[in-house]
Amino acid sequence: MRIPLLLAGVLGVATVASTASTATAADHTDTVRYDRATLRDAPARLVLATALPGDRVVRHVYCGQWVRVTVQPAAGRRLATTTGWVERGSLTRSARSRGLDGIPADCAAPGRDAERWRDFVAAVNSPFRSYRYDPASDRWRYVHDATRVAALTGADCRPSYNYLRDGAAERPDPAQQVPAASVDLSRPKYRYVTRTGAVALVSLPRSGGGGGVWAFVRSACVQPDAPKYTTVYFPRVVRLDRIPVGHPPLTTAQLSRYGCHAAVRSPTHPEYGWWPAPRTAPAC
């Protein structure tokens, strides 16, 4: 039986539309292409885990140079969380010109994630929008980086790219240890401890230079960088509603200009810092 030309055209359009739909769906997949693919709670914020080269991801939305993904790690590997934000340059297809075509832009998504990640990480320091006191200069300085801590020593203090959550317990993943020869364990910097207080995130300089590696380690291994500090995190911190342009050092009298709030020390892990986003914080 001969199919009328008009009907054949409709069928052809339907087939093309179906094929396009399938292609669009396929465009949401990607792979991790290098070993610094940190999975974060929001663009440029806290590291939740590290995806490894070859891991497959499903892309949800993007905001600027960051993509919200769900990681599908290789068989035999587990992550404490598989969903978060990763730089597009860490992904094979997303890094290309027009590599995010078909992925919706949504810069409101990090805000909608906020409550989820606060519950997940409950990090007890103040790494964003904060100034710490520098007694040497009697000035408050913007927190650009993690806090220097004592060297990591001992077999139980080997850092890992990821950590596991086994029920209520947390521990660095022994199957994903950072090769000891690739990093300098004598110069770690601390960023946060996880909700249970069992695991800490640190930054380790590469042995050959070229930037640091984020890694997880038992929190008991993270000790103050004595005699400079008596606590793991900066001992005096404030949070500002508005960060001045250029992040200049400030005097104590200048803090109030920027909506200053006194940091609230963690009631459960005070040695590791401050609540990152307290519901209420007294004015400075």
XYZ file of C-alpha atoms in Angstrom:
284
model
C 0.000 0.000 0.000
C 1.356 3.423 -0.919
C 1.687 5.940 1.963
C 0.374 9.392 0.998
C 3.187 11.929 0.687
C 1.684 14.214 3.326
C 1.422 11.366 5.838
C 4.942 10.238 4.993
C 6.142 13.774 5.718
C 4.415 13.732 9.092
C 5.977 10.381 9.927
C 9.349 11.755 8.864
C 8.978 14.792 11.121
C 7.911 12.563 14.015
C 10.951 10.367 13.494
C 13.277 13.378 13.410
C 11.645 14.815 16.528
C 12.018 11.490 18.332
C 15.658 11.265 17.287
C 16.301 14.858 18.407
C 14.665 14.120 21.748
C 16.909 11.095 22.230
C 19.979 13.125 21.280
C 19.034 15.860 23.742
C 18.639 13.290 26.509
C 22.022 11.805 25.616
C 23.575 15.265 25.840
C 23.060 15.183 29.610
C 25.744 12.515 30.028
C 29.443 13.267 30.339
C 32.647 11.857 31.852
C 35.217 13.210 34.284
C 38.489 13.966 32.529
C 40.996 14.820 35.275
C 41.767 14.125 38.914
C 40.910 17.493 40.434
C 37.186 17.176 39.700
C 35.950 18.266 43.113
C 32.241 17.865 43.782
C 31.001 20.894 45.747
C 27.920 22.076 47.600
C 27.693 25.186 45.393
C 29.895 26.810 42.730
C 33.379 27.500 44.150
C 32.339 26.481 47.673
C 32.826 23.506 49.980
C 34.234 20.236 48.609
C 31.971 17.241 49.269
C 33.872 14.536 47.385
C 36.262 14.048 44.481
C 35.207 12.406 41.237
C 37.962 10.508 39.446
C 38.918 10.374 35.760
C 36.552 8.160 33.776
C 33.619 8.512 36.185
C 30.370 9.034 34.308
C 28.083 11.916 35.271
C 24.557 13.044 34.492
C 24.341 16.829 34.068
C 21.275 18.613 35.457
C 21.781 22.385 35.119
C 24.649 24.839 34.906
C 25.489 28.279 36.274
C 28.405 30.104 34.668
C 31.349 27.702 34.562
C 29.806 25.243 37.040
C 27.570 22.246 36.359
C 25.288 20.450 38.811
C 25.822 16.729 38.300
C 25.186 13.296 39.701
C 28.306 11.120 39.599
C 28.158 7.444 38.679
C 31.472 6.177 40.115
C 33.213 3.130 38.747
C 32.250 -0.258 40.181
C 33.586 -0.869 43.653
C 33.777 2.821 44.604
C 31.366 4.687 46.836
C 31.006 8.384 47.567
C 29.448 9.942 50.655
C 27.340 11.947 48.215
C 27.117 11.644 44.452
C 25.370 14.948 43.681
C 26.934 18.404 43.639
C 28.591 21.094 41.507
C 31.711 20.569 39.413
C 33.675 22.900 37.129
C 32.776 22.387 33.477
C 36.487 22.157 32.650
C 36.660 18.947 34.707
C 34.251 17.246 32.288
C 35.098 15.909 28.842
C 32.172 17.204 26.789
C 31.238 20.189 28.926
C 34.717 21.690 28.542
C 34.289 22.031 24.770
C 32.910 25.037 22.950
C 29.093 24.744 23.109
C 29.611 21.710 25.335
C 26.691 22.749 27.535
C 24.197 23.034 24.676
C 20.954 21.377 25.757
C 21.728 21.768 29.479
C 19.447 24.360 31.126
C 21.001 27.379 32.823
C 19.765 27.809 36.397
C 21.684 30.103 38.755
C 18.941 29.847 41.372
C 19.753 26.148 41.875
C 22.684 26.685 44.304
C 20.372 28.638 46.597
C 17.796 25.862 46.540
C 20.554 23.400 47.496
C 21.653 25.400 50.538
C 19.554 23.647 53.166
C 20.403 20.213 51.806
C 24.131 20.765 51.940
C 24.061 22.426 55.346
C 22.400 19.290 56.677
C 24.827 17.054 54.816
C 28.106 18.741 55.680
C 27.373 20.915 58.741
C 30.917 22.231 58.353
C 32.106 23.935 61.511
C 34.276 26.712 60.228
C 33.573 29.987 58.513
C 35.263 29.795 55.124
C 33.096 32.280 53.228
C 32.361 35.958 53.746
C 34.629 36.018 56.781
C 37.585 37.914 58.195
C 40.056 36.562 60.760
C 42.107 38.562 63.245
C 45.859 38.886 62.671
C 47.523 39.837 65.978
C 50.848 40.640 64.266
C 49.309 43.598 62.419
C 46.289 44.266 64.674
C 44.108 44.004 61.549
C 41.313 41.754 60.340
C 42.151 39.934 57.108
C 39.901 38.268 54.560
C 39.883 34.462 54.721
C 41.252 33.615 51.278
C 42.505 30.151 52.043
C 42.334 27.199 54.386
C 44.131 27.228 57.761
C 47.658 25.833 58.081
C 47.765 22.841 60.455
C 50.397 20.430 61.765
C 51.936 17.734 59.545
C 49.974 14.536 58.920
C 51.922 11.599 60.307
C 51.261 7.905 60.875
C 49.621 5.132 58.875
C 46.173 6.038 60.236
C 46.476 9.554 58.818
C 46.768 8.742 55.139
C 44.479 11.111 53.224
C 41.856 9.851 50.763
C 40.155 11.440 47.766
C 36.792 10.567 49.312
C 35.109 9.466 52.495
C 32.374 6.966 53.279
C 29.208 7.218 55.327
C 28.320 3.820 56.795
C 25.065 4.532 58.584
C 25.884 7.204 61.160
C 29.643 6.617 60.941
C 32.062 8.397 58.618
C 35.613 7.493 57.620
C 38.109 8.231 54.828
C 37.784 5.691 52.029
C 40.826 3.363 52.284
C 40.336 2.274 48.665
C 40.923 5.809 47.340
C 43.995 6.937 49.260
C 46.016 9.805 47.810
C 49.461 8.420 46.797
C 51.836 9.574 49.528
C 54.577 10.425 47.046
C 52.306 12.783 45.118
C 51.634 15.260 47.949
C 53.505 17.004 50.758
C 52.017 15.732 54.034
C 54.120 18.182 56.064
C 52.143 21.249 54.940
C 48.395 20.502 55.096
C 45.722 23.171 55.353
C 42.372 22.606 57.044
C 38.953 23.565 55.708
C 36.204 21.796 57.669
C 35.068 18.759 59.602
C 31.977 16.819 58.586
C 28.732 16.607 60.509
C 29.831 13.831 62.852
C 33.223 15.421 63.447
C 34.976 12.216 62.353
C 36.408 13.362 59.006
C 38.209 16.562 58.003
C 38.808 18.105 54.588
C 42.375 19.303 54.017
C 44.332 20.785 51.134
C 47.727 19.239 50.398
C 50.371 20.801 48.130
C 51.568 18.601 45.292
C 55.104 17.276 45.697
C 56.141 18.734 42.351
C 54.237 21.982 42.703
C 51.309 23.023 40.529
C 48.517 23.522 43.036
C 46.926 21.609 45.867
C 44.843 18.464 46.213
C 41.676 18.378 48.345
C 41.576 15.225 50.455
C 39.775 13.717 53.441
C 41.495 12.471 56.594
C 40.534 11.371 60.113
C 39.831 14.567 62.059
C 41.945 13.314 64.981
C 44.939 13.620 62.644
C 44.331 17.353 62.153
C 46.068 19.322 64.914
C 46.827 23.043 65.400
C 49.908 24.509 63.762
C 51.623 25.285 67.082
C 52.849 27.678 68.348
C 51.107 29.979 65.873
C 47.648 28.623 66.714
C 46.138 26.832 69.693
C 43.035 25.800 67.728
C 42.722 24.022 64.385
C 40.798 26.890 62.776
C 41.572 30.606 63.124
C 40.912 31.525 66.775
C 39.173 34.867 66.076
C 36.727 35.199 63.182
C 33.861 37.498 62.158
C 31.372 37.271 59.310
C 30.472 40.246 57.121
C 27.267 40.848 55.191
C 29.208 42.806 52.556
C 32.816 42.081 51.644
C 34.654 45.305 50.692
C 36.002 45.498 47.140
C 39.520 44.121 46.971
C 39.277 42.445 50.413
C 41.480 45.035 52.182
C 42.673 44.533 55.775
C 40.295 46.210 58.243
C 40.629 47.714 61.690
C 38.243 46.607 64.408
C 36.451 49.968 64.144
C 35.834 49.450 60.397
C 34.080 46.077 60.729
C 30.664 47.524 61.570
C 30.500 49.296 58.201
C 30.029 45.959 56.487
C 27.331 44.322 58.597
C 29.600 42.505 61.028
C 28.452 39.446 62.983
C 30.398 37.671 65.680
C 31.163 34.079 64.749
C 29.375 31.380 66.750
C 31.780 28.699 67.923
C 30.636 25.145 67.270
C 29.037 23.690 70.406
C 29.922 20.133 69.340
C 33.433 20.535 67.863
C 34.744 23.881 69.165
C 38.371 23.079 68.441
C 37.587 22.888 64.718
C 35.939 26.263 64.313
C 32.611 27.987 63.904
C 29.127 27.376 62.559
C 29.233 28.400 58.881
C 25.697 29.829 58.756
C 24.162 30.214 62.214
C 20.473 31.002 62.406
C 21.267 33.912 64.681
C 24.590 35.596 65.293
C 25.199 38.590 67.531
C 26.431 41.825 66.016
C 30.118 42.592 66.461
